[in-house]
Coordinates of C-alpha atoms in Angstrom, one line a residue:
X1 CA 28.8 -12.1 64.2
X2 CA 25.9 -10.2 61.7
X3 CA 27.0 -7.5 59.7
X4 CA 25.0 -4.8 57.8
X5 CA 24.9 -7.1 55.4
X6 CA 22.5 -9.8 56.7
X7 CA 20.7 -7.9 58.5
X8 CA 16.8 -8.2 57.0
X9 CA 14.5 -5.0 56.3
X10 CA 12.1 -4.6 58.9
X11 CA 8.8 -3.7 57.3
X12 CA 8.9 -0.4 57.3
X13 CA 12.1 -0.3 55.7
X14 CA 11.3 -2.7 52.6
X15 CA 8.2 -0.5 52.0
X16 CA 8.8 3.2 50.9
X17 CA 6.1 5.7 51.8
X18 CA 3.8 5.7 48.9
X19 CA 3.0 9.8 49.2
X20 CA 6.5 9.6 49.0
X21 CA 7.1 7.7 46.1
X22 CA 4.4 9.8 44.1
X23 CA 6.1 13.4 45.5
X24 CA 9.4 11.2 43.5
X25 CA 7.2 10.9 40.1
X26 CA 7.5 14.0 37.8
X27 CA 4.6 16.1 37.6
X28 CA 3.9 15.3 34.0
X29 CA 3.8 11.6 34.8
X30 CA 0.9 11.7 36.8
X31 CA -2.7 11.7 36.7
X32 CA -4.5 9.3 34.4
X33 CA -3.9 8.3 31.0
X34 CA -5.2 9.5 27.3
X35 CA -3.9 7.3 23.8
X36 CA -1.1 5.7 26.6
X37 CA 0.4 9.5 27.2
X38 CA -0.5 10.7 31.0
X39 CA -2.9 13.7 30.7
X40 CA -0.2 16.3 31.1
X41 CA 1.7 15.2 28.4
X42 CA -1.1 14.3 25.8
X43 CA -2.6 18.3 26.5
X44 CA 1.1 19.3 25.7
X45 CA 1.0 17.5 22.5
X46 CA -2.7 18.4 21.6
X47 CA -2.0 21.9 21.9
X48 CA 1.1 21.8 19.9
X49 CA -0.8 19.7 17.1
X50 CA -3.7 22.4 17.3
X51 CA -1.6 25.4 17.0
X52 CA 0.7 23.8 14.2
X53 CA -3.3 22.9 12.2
X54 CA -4.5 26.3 13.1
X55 CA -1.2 28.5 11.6
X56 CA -1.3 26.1 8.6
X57 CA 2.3 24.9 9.8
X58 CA 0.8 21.1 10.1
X59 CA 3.1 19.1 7.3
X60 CA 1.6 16.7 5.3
X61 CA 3.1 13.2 6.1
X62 CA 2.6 9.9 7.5
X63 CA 3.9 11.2 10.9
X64 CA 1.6 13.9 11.3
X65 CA -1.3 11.5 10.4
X66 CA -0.5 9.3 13.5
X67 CA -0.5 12.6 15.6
X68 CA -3.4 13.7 14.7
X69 CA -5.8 10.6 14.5
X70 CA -4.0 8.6 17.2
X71 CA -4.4 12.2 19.8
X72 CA -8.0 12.4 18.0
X73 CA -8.7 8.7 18.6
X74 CA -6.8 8.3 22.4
X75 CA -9.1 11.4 23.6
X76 CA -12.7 10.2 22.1
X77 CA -12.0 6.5 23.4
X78 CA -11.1 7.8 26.8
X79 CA -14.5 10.0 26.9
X80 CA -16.6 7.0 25.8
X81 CA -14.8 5.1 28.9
X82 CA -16.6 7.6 31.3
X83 CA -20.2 6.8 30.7
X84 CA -21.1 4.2 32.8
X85 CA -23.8 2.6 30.9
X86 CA -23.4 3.6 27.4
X87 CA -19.4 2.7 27.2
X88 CA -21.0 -1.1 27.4
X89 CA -22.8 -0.7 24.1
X90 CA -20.3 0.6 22.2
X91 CA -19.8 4.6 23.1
X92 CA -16.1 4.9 22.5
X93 CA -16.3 3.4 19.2
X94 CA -19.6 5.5 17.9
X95 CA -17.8 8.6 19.2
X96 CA -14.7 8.0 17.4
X97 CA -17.0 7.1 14.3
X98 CA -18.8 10.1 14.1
X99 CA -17.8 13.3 16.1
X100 CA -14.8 14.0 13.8
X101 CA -16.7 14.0 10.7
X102 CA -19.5 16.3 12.6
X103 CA -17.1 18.2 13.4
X104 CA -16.1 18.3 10.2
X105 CA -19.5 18.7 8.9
X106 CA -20.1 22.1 11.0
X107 CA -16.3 23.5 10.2
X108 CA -14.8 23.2 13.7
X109 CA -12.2 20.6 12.6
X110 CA -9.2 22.5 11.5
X111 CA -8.9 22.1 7.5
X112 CA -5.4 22.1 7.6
X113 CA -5.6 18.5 9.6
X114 CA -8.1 17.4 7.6
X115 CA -6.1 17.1 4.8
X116 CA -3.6 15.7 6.5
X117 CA -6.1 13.1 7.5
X118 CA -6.6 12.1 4.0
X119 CA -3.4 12.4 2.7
X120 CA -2.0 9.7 5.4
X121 CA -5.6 6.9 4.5
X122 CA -5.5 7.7 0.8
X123 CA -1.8 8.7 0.1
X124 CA -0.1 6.9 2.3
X125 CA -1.9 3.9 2.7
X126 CA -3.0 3.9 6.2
X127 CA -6.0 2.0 5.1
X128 CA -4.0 -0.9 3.6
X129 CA -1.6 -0.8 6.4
X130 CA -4.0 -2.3 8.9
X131 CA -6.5 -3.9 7.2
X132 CA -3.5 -6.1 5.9
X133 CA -1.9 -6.3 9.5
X134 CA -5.6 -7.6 11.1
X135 CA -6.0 -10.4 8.0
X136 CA -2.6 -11.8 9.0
X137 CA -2.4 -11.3 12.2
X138 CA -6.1 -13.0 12.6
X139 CA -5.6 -16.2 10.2
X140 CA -2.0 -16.6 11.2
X141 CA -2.3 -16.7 15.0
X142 CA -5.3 -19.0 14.4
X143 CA -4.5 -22.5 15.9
X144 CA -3.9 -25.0 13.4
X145 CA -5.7 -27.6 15.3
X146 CA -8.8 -25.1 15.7
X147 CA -9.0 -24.9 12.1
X148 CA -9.0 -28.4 11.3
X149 CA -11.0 -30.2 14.3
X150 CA -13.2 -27.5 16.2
X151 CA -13.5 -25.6 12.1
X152 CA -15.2 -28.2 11.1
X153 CA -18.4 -28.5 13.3
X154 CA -18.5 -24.6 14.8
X155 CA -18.7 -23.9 10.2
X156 CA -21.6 -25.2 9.7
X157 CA -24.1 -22.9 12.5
X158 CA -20.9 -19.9 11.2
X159 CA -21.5 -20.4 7.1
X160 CA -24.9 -21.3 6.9
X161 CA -25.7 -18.7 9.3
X162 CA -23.7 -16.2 6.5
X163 CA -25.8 -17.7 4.0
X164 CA -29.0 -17.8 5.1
X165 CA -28.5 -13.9 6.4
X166 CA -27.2 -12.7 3.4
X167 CA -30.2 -14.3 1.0
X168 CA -33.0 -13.8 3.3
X169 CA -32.2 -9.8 3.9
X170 CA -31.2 -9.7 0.3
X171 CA -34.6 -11.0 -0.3
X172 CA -36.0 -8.7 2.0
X173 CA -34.4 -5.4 0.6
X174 CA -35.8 -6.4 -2.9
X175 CA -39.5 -6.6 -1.4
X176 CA -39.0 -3.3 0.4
X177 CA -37.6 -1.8 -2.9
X178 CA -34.2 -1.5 -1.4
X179 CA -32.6 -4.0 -3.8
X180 CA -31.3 -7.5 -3.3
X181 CA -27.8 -7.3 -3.9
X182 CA -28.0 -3.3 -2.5
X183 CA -29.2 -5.2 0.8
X184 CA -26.8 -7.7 1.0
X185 CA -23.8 -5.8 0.2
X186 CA -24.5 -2.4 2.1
X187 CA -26.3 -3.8 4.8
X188 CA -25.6 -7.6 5.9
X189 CA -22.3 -7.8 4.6
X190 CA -20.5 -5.1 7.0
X191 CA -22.8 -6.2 10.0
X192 CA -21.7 -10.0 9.6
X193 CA -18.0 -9.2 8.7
X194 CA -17.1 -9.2 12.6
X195 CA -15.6 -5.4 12.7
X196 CA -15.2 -2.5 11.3
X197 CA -11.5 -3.3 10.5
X198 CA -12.4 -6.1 8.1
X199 CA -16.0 -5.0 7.3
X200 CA -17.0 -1.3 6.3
X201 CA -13.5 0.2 5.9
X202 CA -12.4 -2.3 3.2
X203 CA -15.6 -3.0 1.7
X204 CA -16.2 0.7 0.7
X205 CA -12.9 0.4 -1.0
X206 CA -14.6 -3.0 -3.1
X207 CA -17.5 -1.1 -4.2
X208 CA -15.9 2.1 -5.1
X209 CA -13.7 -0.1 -7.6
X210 CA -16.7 -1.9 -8.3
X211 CA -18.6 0.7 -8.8
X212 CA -16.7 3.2 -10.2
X213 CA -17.2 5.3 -7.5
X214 CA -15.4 6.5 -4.3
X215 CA -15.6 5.2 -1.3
X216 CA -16.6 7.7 0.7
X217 CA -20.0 7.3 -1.3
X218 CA -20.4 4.1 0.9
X219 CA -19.2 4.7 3.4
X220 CA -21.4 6.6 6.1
X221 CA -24.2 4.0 5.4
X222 CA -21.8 1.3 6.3
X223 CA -20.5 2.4 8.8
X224 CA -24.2 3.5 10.1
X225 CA -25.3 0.0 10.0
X226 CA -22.5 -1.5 12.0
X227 CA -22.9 0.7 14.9
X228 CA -26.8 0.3 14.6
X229 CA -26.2 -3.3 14.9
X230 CA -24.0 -3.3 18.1
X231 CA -26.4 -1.7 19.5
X232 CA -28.9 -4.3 18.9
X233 CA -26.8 -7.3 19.2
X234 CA -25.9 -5.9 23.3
X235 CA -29.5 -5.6 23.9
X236 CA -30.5 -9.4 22.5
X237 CA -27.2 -10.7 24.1
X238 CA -29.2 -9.3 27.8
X239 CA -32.1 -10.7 26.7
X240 CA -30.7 -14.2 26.1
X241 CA -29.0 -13.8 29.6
X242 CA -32.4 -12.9 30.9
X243 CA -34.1 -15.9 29.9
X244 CA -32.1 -18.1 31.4
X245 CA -31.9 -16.5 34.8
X246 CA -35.6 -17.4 35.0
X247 CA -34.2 -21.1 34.8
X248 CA -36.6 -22.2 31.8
X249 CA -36.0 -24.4 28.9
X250 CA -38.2 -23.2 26.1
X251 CA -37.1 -26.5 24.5
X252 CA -34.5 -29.2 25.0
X253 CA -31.1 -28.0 24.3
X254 CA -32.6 -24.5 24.4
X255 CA -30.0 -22.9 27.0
X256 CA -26.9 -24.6 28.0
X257 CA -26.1 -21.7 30.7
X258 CA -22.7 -21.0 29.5
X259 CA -22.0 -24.3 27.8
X260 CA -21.3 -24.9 24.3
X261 CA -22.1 -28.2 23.4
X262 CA -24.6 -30.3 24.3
X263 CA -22.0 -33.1 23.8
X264 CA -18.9 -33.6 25.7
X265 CA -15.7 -33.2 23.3
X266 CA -12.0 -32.5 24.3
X267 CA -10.5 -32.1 20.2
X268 CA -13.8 -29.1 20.5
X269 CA -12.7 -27.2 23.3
X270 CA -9.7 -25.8 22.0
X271 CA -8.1 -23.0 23.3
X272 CA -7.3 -20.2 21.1
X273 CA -4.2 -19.4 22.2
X274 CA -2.6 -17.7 25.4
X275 CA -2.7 -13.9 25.8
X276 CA 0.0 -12.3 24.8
X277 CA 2.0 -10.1 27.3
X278 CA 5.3 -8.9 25.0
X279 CA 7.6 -9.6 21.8
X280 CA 10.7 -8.7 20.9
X281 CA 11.5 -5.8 18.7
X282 CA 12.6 -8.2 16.0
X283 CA 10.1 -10.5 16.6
X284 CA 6.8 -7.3 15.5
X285 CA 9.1 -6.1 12.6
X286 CA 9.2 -9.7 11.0
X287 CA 5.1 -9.8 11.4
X288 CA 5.3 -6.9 9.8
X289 CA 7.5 -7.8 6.8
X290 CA 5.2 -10.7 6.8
X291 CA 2.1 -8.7 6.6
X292 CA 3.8 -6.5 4.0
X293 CA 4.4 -10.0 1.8
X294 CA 1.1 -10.7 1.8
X295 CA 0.0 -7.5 0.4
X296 CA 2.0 -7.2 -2.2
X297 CA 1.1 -11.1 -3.1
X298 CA -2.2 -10.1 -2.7
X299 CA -1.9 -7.2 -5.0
X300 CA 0.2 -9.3 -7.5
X301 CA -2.4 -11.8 -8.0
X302 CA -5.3 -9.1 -8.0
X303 CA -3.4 -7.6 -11.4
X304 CA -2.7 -10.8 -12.8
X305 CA -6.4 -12.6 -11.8
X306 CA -8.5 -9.6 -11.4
X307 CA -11.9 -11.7 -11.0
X308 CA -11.0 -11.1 -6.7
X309 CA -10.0 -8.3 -4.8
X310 CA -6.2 -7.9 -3.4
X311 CA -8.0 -8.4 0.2
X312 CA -9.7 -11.3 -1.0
X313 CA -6.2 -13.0 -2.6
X314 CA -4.8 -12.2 0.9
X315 CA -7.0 -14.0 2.7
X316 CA -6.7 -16.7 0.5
X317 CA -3.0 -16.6 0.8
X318 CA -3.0 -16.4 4.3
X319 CA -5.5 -19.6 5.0
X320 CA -3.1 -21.9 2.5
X321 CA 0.2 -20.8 4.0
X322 CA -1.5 -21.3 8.0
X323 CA -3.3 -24.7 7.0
X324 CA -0.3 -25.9 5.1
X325 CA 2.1 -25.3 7.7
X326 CA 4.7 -23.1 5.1
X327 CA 5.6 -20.9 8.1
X328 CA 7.6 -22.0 11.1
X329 CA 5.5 -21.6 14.7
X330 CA 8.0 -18.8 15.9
X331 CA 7.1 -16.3 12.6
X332 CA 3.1 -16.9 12.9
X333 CA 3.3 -16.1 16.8
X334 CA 5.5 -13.0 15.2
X335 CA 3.1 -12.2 12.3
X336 CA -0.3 -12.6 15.5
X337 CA 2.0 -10.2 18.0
X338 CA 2.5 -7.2 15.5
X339 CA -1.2 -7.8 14.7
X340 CA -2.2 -7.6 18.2
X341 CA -0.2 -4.5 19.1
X342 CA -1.4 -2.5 15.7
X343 CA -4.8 -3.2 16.8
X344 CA -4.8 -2.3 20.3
X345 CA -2.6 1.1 19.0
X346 CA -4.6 2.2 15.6
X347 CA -8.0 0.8 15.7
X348 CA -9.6 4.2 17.2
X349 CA -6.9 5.9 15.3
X350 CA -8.0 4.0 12.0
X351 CA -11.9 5.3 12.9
X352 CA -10.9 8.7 13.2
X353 CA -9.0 8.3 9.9
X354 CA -12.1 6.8 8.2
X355 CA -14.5 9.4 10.1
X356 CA -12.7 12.4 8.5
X357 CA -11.7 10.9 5.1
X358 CA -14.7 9.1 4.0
X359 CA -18.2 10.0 6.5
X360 CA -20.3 12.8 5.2
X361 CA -23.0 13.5 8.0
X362 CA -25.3 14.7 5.1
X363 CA -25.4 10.2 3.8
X364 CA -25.5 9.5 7.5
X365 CA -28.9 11.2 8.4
X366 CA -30.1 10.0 4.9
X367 CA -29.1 6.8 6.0
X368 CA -30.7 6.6 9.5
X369 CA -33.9 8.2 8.3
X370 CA -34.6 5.8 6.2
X371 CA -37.2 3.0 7.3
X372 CA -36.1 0.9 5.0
X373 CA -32.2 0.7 5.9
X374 CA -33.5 0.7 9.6
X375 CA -35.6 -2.9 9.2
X376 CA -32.7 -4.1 6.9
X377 CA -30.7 -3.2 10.1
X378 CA -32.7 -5.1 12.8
X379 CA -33.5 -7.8 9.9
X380 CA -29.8 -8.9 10.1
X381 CA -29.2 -8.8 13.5
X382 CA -32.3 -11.4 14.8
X383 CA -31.6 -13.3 11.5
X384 CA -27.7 -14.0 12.2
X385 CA -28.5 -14.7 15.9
X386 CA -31.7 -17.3 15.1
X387 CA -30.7 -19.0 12.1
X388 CA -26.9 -19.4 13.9
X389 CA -29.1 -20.7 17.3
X390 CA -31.2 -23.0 14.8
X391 CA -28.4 -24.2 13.2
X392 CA -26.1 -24.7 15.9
X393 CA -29.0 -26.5 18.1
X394 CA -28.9 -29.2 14.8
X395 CA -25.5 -29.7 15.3
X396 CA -25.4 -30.5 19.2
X397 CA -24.9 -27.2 20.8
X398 CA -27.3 -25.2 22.8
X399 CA -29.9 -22.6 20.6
X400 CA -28.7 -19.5 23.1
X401 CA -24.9 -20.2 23.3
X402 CA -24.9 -20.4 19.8
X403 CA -27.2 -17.6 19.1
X404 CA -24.6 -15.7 20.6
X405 CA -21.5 -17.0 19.5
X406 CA -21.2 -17.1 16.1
X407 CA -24.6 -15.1 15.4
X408 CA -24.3 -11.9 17.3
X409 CA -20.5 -11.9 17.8
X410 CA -20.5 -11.6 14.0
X411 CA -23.0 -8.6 14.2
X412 CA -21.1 -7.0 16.4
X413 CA -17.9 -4.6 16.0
X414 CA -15.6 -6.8 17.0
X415 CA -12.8 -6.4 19.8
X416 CA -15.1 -4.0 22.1
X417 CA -18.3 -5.3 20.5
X418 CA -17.2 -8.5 21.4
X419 CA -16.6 -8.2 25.2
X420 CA -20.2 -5.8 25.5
X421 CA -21.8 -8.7 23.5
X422 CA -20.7 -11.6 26.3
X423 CA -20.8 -9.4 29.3
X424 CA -24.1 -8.5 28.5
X425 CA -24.9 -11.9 28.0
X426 CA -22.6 -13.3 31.5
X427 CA -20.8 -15.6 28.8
X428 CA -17.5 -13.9 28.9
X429 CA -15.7 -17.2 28.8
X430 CA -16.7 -18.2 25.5
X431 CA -14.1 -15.4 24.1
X432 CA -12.2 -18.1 22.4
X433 CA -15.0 -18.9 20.2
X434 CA -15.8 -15.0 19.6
X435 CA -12.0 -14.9 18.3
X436 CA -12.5 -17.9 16.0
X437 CA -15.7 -16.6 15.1
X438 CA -14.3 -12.8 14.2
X439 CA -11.4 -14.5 12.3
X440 CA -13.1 -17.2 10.1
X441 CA -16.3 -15.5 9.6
X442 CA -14.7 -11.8 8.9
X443 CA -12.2 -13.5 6.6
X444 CA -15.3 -15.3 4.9
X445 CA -17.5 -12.3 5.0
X446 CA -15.0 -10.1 2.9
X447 CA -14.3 -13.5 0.5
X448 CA -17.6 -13.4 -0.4
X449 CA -17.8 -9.7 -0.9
X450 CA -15.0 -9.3 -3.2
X451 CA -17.1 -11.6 -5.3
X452 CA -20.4 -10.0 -5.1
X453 CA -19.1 -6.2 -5.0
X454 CA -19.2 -6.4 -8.8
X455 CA -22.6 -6.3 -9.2
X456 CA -23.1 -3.0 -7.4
X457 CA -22.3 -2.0 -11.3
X458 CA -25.2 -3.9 -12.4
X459 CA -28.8 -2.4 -12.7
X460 CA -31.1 -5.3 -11.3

């Protein structure tokens, strides 16, 4: 005899009526989303932010700075999204680059939250704060076995693409009058440094201490050349992918269609590590205690051995305690998840930040108008991609595959720059190489930068 117990669901029961499971969801849970908030909710906030900025009743902490650039950063991001075309080369990061500081610029950005701006990247150390958490999170979460087998072969097309970049634009700016080191350090350096998080946002910090300066000096021109770059690097990446849909090999080993190496080797293709769906609560507070150790090392040994920057000592520290092994498995995979979630939160919050603290319009349109800065631009871009594509070819992988990743993946932002870069290019499985490539090469980039930056102080 059944009872109501075993009885099974027909269909109809087991599946609710989806109109009326939506009529069950509150009203201000629906509709789409903006910074993770639904719309309803972010308006609510946005409006309360903007009459709090407007009456002068916006405090000044480290609080109010994530409401204001993380609602800034969550609204611009979700308008770039929109534009079908454009959001592939790089629209929701240009827009949170630069519409705050025009707004700025033209006085419809309340002054009120612009000061709070500042106060939270120069006060309270937003800057620092991620900067530090993408070094560690990016060296940490690196596998070991990447660094020692695949490093090895995938450095040489990586450095000597750095290298031969970073002299031949160098070389370029002083025979345009630009100046070498000027070239190197305002131009190649933060296109090649894989990001804007590792690139122009610290490196204005270097040369302002180099310098004597500030860093808002620097950076609108750095940050102008990184976008600028993007740009380029999505349109080569089609034009790679358009090559070899005609099916032609300009040369042997020229295009692999996809594949890396031109010879077969299982210790090469190494995965960089699974995606990451969740950690614990206690597991992205000890990545970020760990960050926080690094820093102040970093710091420690920048005041006791000041010939490197703090970032630069970080990095270092980072590489020897990952190749040495001084950490056990379950804290890196802690130290890569908080680095992973900060990123995906406060990377468009972080450009906002940057846009309103340290972009003046006024350097920008100096910047852009200038045909020297634009060739240095372009220069860097088809350098890194053919001299990574010549180098790589040497080393048995294919000129095109390796034109891309490391030479424009490098160019490009990063993250976002990253996936336009390889879509554009139909290589989207070669990711795991973009990762190594933004980790090692942005790590180097701002190595070598710490130790250049000094001679910003130098007439040449």
């Amino acid at each position: 005899m059944s009872t109501s117990h075993d009885r099974t669901p027909a269909p109809s029961e087991a599946r609710p009526d989806r109109a009326a499971t939506e009529r069950q969801v509150p009203f201000l849970l629906r509709g789409p989303r903006l910074a993770g908030l639904p719309a309803a909710v972010f308006l609510i906030g946005a409006g309360v932010v903007l009459a709090a900025a407007l009456t002068g009743n916006l405090p000044n902490s480290l609080l109010s700075g994530f409401a204001v650039t993380m609602l800034c950063g969550g609204l611009l991001m979700a308008a770039g999204h929109q534009v079908p075309v454009l959001r592939d080369y790089g629209l929701p990061t240009i827009l949170c680059t630069f519409i705050p500081a025009i707004l700025l610029f033209f006085g419809l950005f309340p002054q009120t939250a612009a000061t709070v701006v500042s106060s939270f990247v120069e006060d309270s150390g937003f800057l620092d704060f991620l900067v530090i958490t993408i070094i560690a999170g990016s060296i940490l979460g690196m596998p070991r076995a990447l660094l020692l087998k695949a490093g090895p072969r995938f450095a040489v097309p990586l450095l000597g693409c750095l290298v031969l970049t970073f002299l031949l634009v160098g070389a370029l700016g002083a025979a345009l009058g630009f100046g070498f080191v000027p070239g190197i350090l305002l131009v190649a350096a933060p296109i090649m440094a894989g990001g804007l998080g590792i690139g122009a946002v610290p490196m204005s910090q270097m040369y302002a201490g180099a310098s004597g300066g500030n860093a808002d000096a620097f950076m609108g021109q750095l940050m102008s050349a990184v976008v600028i770059a993007n740009i380029l690097c999505i349109v080569i990446a089609g034009i790679y992918n358009g090559l070899g849909r005609r099916g032609k090999q300009l040369f042997v080993g020229f295009n692999g269609n996809g594949q890396l190496m031109r010879i077969q080797r299982r210790d090469i293709q190494i995965d960089t590590g699974s995606a990451r769906s969740g950690a614990t609560f206690v597991a992205l507070g000890q990545g970020l205690l760990i960050a926080g150790l690094l820093f102040v090392f970093g710091q420690l040994l920048g005041g006791l051995v000041p010939v490197l920057h703090p970032y630069a000592w970080t990095i270092i520290a980072a590489a020897a305690v990952k190749i040495a092994g001084l950490l056990p498995g379950q804290l890196e995979e802690s130290s890569t998840c908080w680095g992973e979630m900060a990123t995906a939160l406060f990377v468009p919050a972080l450009l906002v930040a940057v846009s309103v603290t340290y972009i003046d319009i006024g350097d920008v349109l100096a910047a852009v108008s200038s045909p020297k800065f634009l060739v240095l631009t372009a220069a860097t871009v088809i350098i890194a991609t053919l001299t990574s594509g010549l180098l790589g070819w040497l080393v048995k992988f294919y000129f095109v595959e390796a034109a891309i990743t490391p030479g424009l993946v490098m160019a490009d932002t990063g993250g976002s720059g990253d996936v336009s870069v390889l879509s554009a290019a139909n290589r989207m499985h070669l990711m795991p190489f973009a990762a190594l490539t933004n980790r090692l090469g942005g790590a180097v980039v701002l190595f070598i930068t710490s130790l250049i930056a000094p001679l910003l102080a130098v007439p040449l």
